[in-house]
Coordinates of C-alpha atoms and ligand atoms in Angstrom, one line a residue:
M300 CA -50.9 18.0 4.9
A301 CA -50.7 20.1 8.3
I302 CA -47.0 20.3 9.8
S303 CA -48.7 19.0 13.0
D304 CA -48.7 15.9 11.5
L305 CA -44.8 15.4 12.2
K306 CA -45.2 16.0 15.5
G307 CA -43.0 12.7 16.9
R308 CA -41.5 11.5 13.7
S309 CA -38.2 11.1 12.6
L310 CA -36.2 12.5 10.4
L311 CA -34.7 9.2 9.1
C312 CA -33.9 9.7 5.2
L313 CA -35.9 12.5 3.2
A314 CA -36.8 9.5 1.2
D315 CA -39.0 8.4 3.9
Y316 CA -40.9 12.0 3.7
T317 CA -43.5 13.0 0.7
P318 CA -42.6 16.4 -1.0
E319 CA -45.7 17.8 1.2
E320 CA -43.8 17.6 4.4
I321 CA -40.7 19.1 3.1
I322 CA -41.6 21.8 1.8
N323 CA -43.5 22.6 5.5
L324 CA -40.8 22.1 6.6
V325 CA -38.5 24.7 4.2
E326 CA -40.8 26.9 4.3
L327 CA -41.2 27.5 8.7
A328 CA -37.5 27.8 8.8
A329 CA -37.6 30.2 6.2
D330 CA -40.1 31.9 9.2
L331 CA -37.9 31.0 11.3
K332 CA -34.9 32.4 9.7
K333 CA -36.9 36.4 9.0
E334 CA -37.6 35.4 13.5
S335 CA -34.2 35.0 14.1
H336 CA -32.9 37.9 12.2
E337 CA -35.7 40.2 13.0
G338 CA -34.0 39.3 17.1
R339 CA -37.2 37.2 17.6
R340 CA -36.7 34.5 20.0
G341 CA -38.9 32.0 21.7
R342 CA -39.4 29.2 24.8
R343 CA -40.3 26.5 23.0
L344 CA -38.8 24.3 24.0
E345 CA -38.1 24.4 27.8
G346 CA -37.8 22.5 29.7
Y347 CA -37.0 19.3 26.5
T348 CA -33.9 18.3 26.7
L349 CA -31.9 16.4 23.6
A350 CA -29.4 14.0 22.7
L351 CA -26.9 14.6 20.5
I352 CA -24.7 11.5 19.6
F353 CA -21.7 12.4 17.8
E354 CA -19.0 9.7 15.9
K355 CA -17.3 11.6 13.7
P356 CA -16.7 15.3 14.1
S357 CA -18.8 18.3 13.3
T358 CA -18.9 21.9 13.5
R359 CA -22.4 23.0 11.1
T360 CA -24.5 20.4 12.5
R361 CA -22.9 20.1 16.0
C362 CA -23.6 24.3 16.2
A363 CA -26.8 24.9 14.6
F364 CA -28.8 21.5 16.2
E365 CA -26.7 23.1 20.1
T366 CA -27.7 26.5 19.3
A367 CA -31.1 26.3 17.4
F368 CA -32.0 23.6 20.0
A369 CA -31.2 26.5 23.2
E370 CA -32.6 29.2 21.9
E371 CA -35.9 28.0 22.1
G372 CA -35.1 27.3 26.8
G373 CA -34.0 23.5 25.5
H374 CA -31.4 21.7 27.2
P375 CA -29.2 19.9 24.6
V376 CA -26.3 17.3 25.9
F377 CA -23.7 16.4 23.4
L378 CA -22.2 12.4 23.6
S379 CA -19.3 10.9 22.2
P380 CA -17.5 7.6 21.9
N381 CA -15.6 8.1 24.5
D382 CA -18.6 9.8 27.0
I383 CA -21.6 6.9 26.3
H384 CA -20.6 3.2 26.3
L385 CA -23.4 2.9 22.6
G386 CA -22.6 0.0 20.1
K387 CA -19.3 -0.2 22.4
K388 CA -20.2 -2.4 25.7
E389 CA -24.1 -1.6 25.3
T390 CA -26.5 -2.7 22.9
V391 CA -27.7 0.2 20.5
E392 CA -31.1 -0.9 22.0
D393 CA -30.3 -0.8 25.2
T394 CA -28.9 2.2 25.3
A395 CA -31.5 3.6 22.6
R396 CA -34.2 2.7 25.3
V397 CA -32.4 4.7 28.1
L398 CA -32.0 7.3 26.7
G399 CA -35.6 8.0 25.7
R400 CA -36.4 7.6 29.1
M401 CA -34.3 10.7 30.0
F402 CA -35.0 12.2 26.0
D403 CA -37.5 14.0 24.2
A404 CA -35.4 13.4 21.1
I405 CA -32.1 12.0 19.4
Q406 CA -29.6 13.4 17.1
F407 CA -27.0 10.6 15.9
R408 CA -23.2 11.5 13.4
G409 CA -21.7 8.5 12.4
F410 CA -21.4 5.4 10.2
D411 CA -24.1 3.2 10.6
Q412 CA -27.4 3.9 9.2
G413 CA -28.5 1.1 10.5
V414 CA -27.8 2.6 14.4
V415 CA -29.7 6.0 13.6
E416 CA -32.9 3.0 12.9
K417 CA -32.4 1.1 15.9
L418 CA -32.2 4.1 18.0
A419 CA -35.8 5.2 16.2
E420 CA -36.9 1.7 16.3
Y421 CA -36.4 0.9 19.6
S422 CA -36.2 5.5 22.1
G423 CA -39.6 5.5 21.0
V424 CA -38.8 9.7 20.6
P425 CA -38.3 11.4 17.7
V426 CA -34.9 10.1 16.0
Y427 CA -32.5 12.8 13.4
N428 CA -29.6 12.0 11.1
G429 CA -27.3 14.2 11.4
L430 CA -24.9 12.4 8.2
T431 CA -24.5 8.8 7.9
D432 CA -22.7 6.8 5.8
L433 CA -25.7 6.5 3.6
Y434 CA -27.4 9.9 3.8
H435 CA -27.1 13.5 5.0
P436 CA -31.2 14.8 5.5
T437 CA -30.9 18.4 7.3
Q438 CA -28.5 19.0 5.0
I439 CA -30.7 18.9 2.0
L440 CA -33.2 20.4 4.1
A441 CA -30.5 23.5 3.8
D442 CA -29.8 23.1 0.6
L443 CA -33.7 23.7 -0.6
Q444 CA -33.8 26.7 1.3
T445 CA -31.1 28.5 -0.5
I446 CA -32.0 27.5 -3.0
A447 CA -35.6 28.3 -2.8
E448 CA -34.0 32.1 -1.7
N449 CA -32.3 32.2 -5.0
F450 CA -35.1 31.3 -6.8
G451 CA -37.9 30.8 -5.4
E452 CA -39.9 28.3 -7.1
L453 CA -38.0 25.7 -6.7
K454 CA -39.6 22.9 -9.4
G455 CA -37.9 23.1 -12.6
R456 CA -35.1 24.6 -11.2
R457 CA -31.6 22.3 -13.0
V458 CA -29.0 21.3 -9.6
V459 CA -25.5 19.5 -11.2
Y460 CA -23.3 17.6 -8.5
V461 CA -20.0 17.2 -9.6
G462 CA -17.2 15.3 -8.0
D463 CA -18.0 12.0 -5.7
A464 CA -21.1 11.1 -6.5
R465 CA -21.9 8.1 -4.6
N466 CA -21.0 9.9 -1.4
N467 CA -24.2 10.9 1.5
V468 CA -24.2 14.8 0.7
A469 CA -25.2 13.8 -3.1
R470 CA -27.5 10.7 -2.8
S471 CA -29.5 13.0 -0.1
L472 CA -29.6 15.6 -3.0
M473 CA -29.9 13.4 -5.4
L474 CA -33.4 12.0 -3.6
G475 CA -34.3 16.0 -2.3
C476 CA -34.2 16.6 -6.1
A477 CA -36.3 13.9 -7.1
K478 CA -38.7 14.4 -4.3
L479 CA -39.9 18.7 -4.8
G480 CA -39.2 17.8 -8.5
L481 CA -35.3 20.1 -9.6
H482 CA -34.6 17.9 -11.4
F483 CA -31.1 16.3 -10.4
T484 CA -27.4 15.4 -12.7
A485 CA -25.1 13.5 -10.9
A486 CA -21.3 14.8 -12.7
A487 CA -18.4 11.9 -11.6
P488 CA -16.0 9.9 -12.4
A489 CA -17.3 6.1 -13.6
E490 CA -16.0 4.6 -10.4
L491 CA -18.2 7.7 -8.8
T492 CA -21.6 7.7 -10.1
P493 CA -24.2 7.2 -6.9
D494 CA -25.6 3.7 -5.9
S495 CA -28.5 2.2 -8.9
Y496 CA -31.0 1.4 -5.7
S497 CA -30.5 4.9 -4.7
V498 CA -31.2 6.2 -8.6
D499 CA -34.0 4.2 -9.6
Q500 CA -35.4 5.3 -6.6
A501 CA -34.9 8.2 -7.3
R502 CA -36.2 8.0 -10.9
E503 CA -39.8 7.3 -9.4
F504 CA -40.4 9.6 -7.5
A505 CA -38.8 11.9 -10.0
R506 CA -41.2 10.2 -12.4
E507 CA -43.7 11.6 -9.9
S508 CA -43.2 15.4 -9.1
G509 CA -41.8 15.7 -12.8
S510 CA -38.6 15.8 -12.5
E511 CA -34.8 14.3 -14.5
I512 CA -32.3 12.6 -13.2
T513 CA -29.8 12.3 -14.9
I514 CA -26.2 10.1 -14.1
T515 CA -23.4 11.5 -16.7
T516 CA -19.1 11.2 -17.1
D517 CA -18.3 13.9 -19.0
P518 CA -18.0 17.6 -15.7
F519 CA -19.2 20.3 -18.4
A520 CA -22.0 18.6 -20.4
G521 CA -23.7 17.8 -17.1
V522 CA -23.3 21.3 -16.1
A523 CA -25.0 23.1 -19.7
G524 CA -27.7 24.9 -18.3
A525 CA -27.6 25.0 -14.7
D526 CA -29.1 26.2 -11.8
V527 CA -27.0 25.4 -8.6
V528 CA -23.5 23.4 -9.3
Y529 CA -23.0 21.6 -6.1
T530 CA -20.0 19.5 -5.3
D531 CA -18.5 18.3 -2.3
V532 CA -15.1 17.4 -0.4
W533 CA -13.4 14.2 -1.9
V534 CA -12.5 12.7 0.8
S535 CA -15.2 11.7 3.1
M536 CA -14.8 11.2 6.8
G537 CA -14.4 7.6 7.7
E538 CA -12.7 7.2 3.9
E539 CA -9.8 8.6 4.5
D540 CA -7.7 5.4 3.3
K541 CA -9.3 5.7 -0.9
A542 CA -7.3 9.7 -0.5
A543 CA -4.5 9.6 -2.7
G544 CA -6.7 7.7 -5.2
R545 CA -9.4 10.0 -5.2
L546 CA -6.9 13.2 -6.0
K547 CA -6.2 11.4 -8.8
M548 CA -9.4 10.5 -10.2
L549 CA -11.6 13.9 -9.6
D550 CA -9.1 16.5 -10.9
P551 CA -10.5 16.6 -13.9
Y552 CA -13.6 17.0 -11.5
R553 CA -12.5 20.6 -10.0
V554 CA -15.5 23.7 -10.0
T555 CA -13.6 26.2 -11.2
A556 CA -14.1 29.6 -13.0
D557 CA -14.3 27.7 -16.0
L558 CA -16.6 24.9 -15.4
M559 CA -18.6 27.6 -13.6
A560 CA -19.6 30.0 -16.9
A561 CA -20.4 26.4 -19.0
T562 CA -23.7 26.5 -16.9
G563 CA -23.9 29.9 -19.8
K564 CA -26.2 31.6 -16.8
K565 CA -25.3 34.1 -15.3
D566 CA -26.8 34.1 -12.0
S567 CA -26.1 30.2 -10.8
I568 CA -25.6 29.1 -7.7
F569 CA -22.3 27.7 -6.4
L570 CA -23.0 25.6 -2.9
H571 CA -21.1 23.0 -1.0
C572 CA -22.1 21.7 2.5
L573 CA -18.7 22.3 3.1
P574 CA -16.6 22.4 5.1
A575 CA -14.5 22.3 1.8
V576 CA -10.9 21.4 1.2
R577 CA -9.7 24.5 -1.2
G578 CA -8.0 23.6 -4.7
N579 CA -9.5 20.2 -4.3
E580 CA -13.4 20.3 -4.5
M581 CA -13.0 23.9 -6.2
T582 CA -10.7 26.6 -6.4
D583 CA -10.3 29.6 -3.7
E584 CA -12.2 31.8 -6.6
V585 CA -14.6 29.4 -7.0
I586 CA -15.9 29.6 -3.5
E587 CA -15.2 32.5 -3.5
G588 CA -17.1 34.4 -6.1
P589 CA -19.9 36.0 -6.4
Q590 CA -21.7 33.0 -7.2
S591 CA -20.9 31.8 -3.8
R592 CA -23.9 31.3 -1.5
V593 CA -22.5 28.3 1.3
F594 CA -22.2 30.4 4.0
D595 CA -26.0 31.3 3.3
E596 CA -26.0 27.7 3.4
A597 CA -24.8 26.5 6.1
E598 CA -26.5 29.2 8.2
N599 CA -30.1 27.6 6.2
R600 CA -28.6 24.7 8.2
K601 CA -30.2 25.8 11.8
H602 CA -33.6 27.4 10.2
T603 CA -34.1 24.2 9.1
I604 CA -33.6 21.7 11.8
K605 CA -35.2 24.3 13.9
A606 CA -38.1 23.6 11.8
V607 CA -37.3 20.2 11.6
L608 CA -37.0 20.5 16.2
L609 CA -40.6 22.0 16.5
A610 CA -42.4 20.1 14.2
S611 CA -41.2 16.6 15.4
L612 CA -41.5 18.2 19.0
G613 CA -45.6 19.3 18.4
V614 CA -44.5 23.0 19.8
L615 CA -45.9 24.9 17.1
Ligands
LIG14 N1 -22.1 20.7 6.6 C1 -22.4 19.7 7.7 O1 -22.6 18.7 7.8 O2 -21.1 20.0 8.1 P1 -20.3 19.6 9.4 O3 -19.5 18.8 9.2 O4 -19.5 20.4 10.0 O5 -21.6 19.3 10.9
LIG15 N1 -19.5 13.9 2.9 C1 -18.8 15.1 3.6 C2 -19.6 15.9 4.4 C3 -19.8 16.4 5.6 C4 -20.5 16.5 6.0 C5 -18.6 13.5 4.8 O1 -19.5 12.5 4.9 O2 -17.5 13.5 5.3

């Protein structure tokens, strides 16, 4: 399976991609990073257009898509809910068909996974999920690239997600790890463990890749042996009304220096998709500490997103 086989493909959820397709994208991103650090820029997207629909705010995802696309000579167009009729005055299906006639590709960040799926079904162009309530697939490509940069081989690495493990990032990370043979543990309060559908799905992928999916409520036992300790905000976008309960429930799941030490491994790393709320999901000491790789991870959003764009638009 060559990377050129991804031409025309949408990226809605990592479950739709084979392990080989995911690896190909992560390896391409590593090449693009090298290219970028050497100051080499292509014109591979000259004359191409990309619609960027954002129902929720974004720093990394928007900037990664805009800069990656523009650096290659393409023209990205940012569309907030105030700019287009999507889902209000016009159906998603109609918007998709119109955008598909004007743009080469569409990125969607929003609430409903059903919307990004409809955009892909009706537009006839590649559609990228830039985060929904359910999934955040482009984030996980950057996470895998960062893990590979630190450890080389991905297979057999131990990734432990601590905190709100039923959110979009945790669910996607679990699927990505299961696909590629990394062991995945979710350490979370019983109310916030990943949903059973996704756990079953991940366990099926894990059976094929030879990894294990573990769910525990004990953060200290959970991180033992971890190569990667990963966390995300305790209150995701759109859940602001749940903040008070979450802070109380998740207090024992804060990633502290003691929790990092409980991995028992000096070379374990700390990852966070960002934005981070310091003092909530991790201490300042951890995010600023020597094990933190969060800014490499943020930078890798751009290289992995460029890989997805070039591969799906068939311009490699
Ligand atoms: N990690 C991530 O998706 O960040 P943004 O919300 O800033 O895009
Ligand atoms: N779980 C977070 C991720 C932000 C990138 C959210 O959905 O707000």
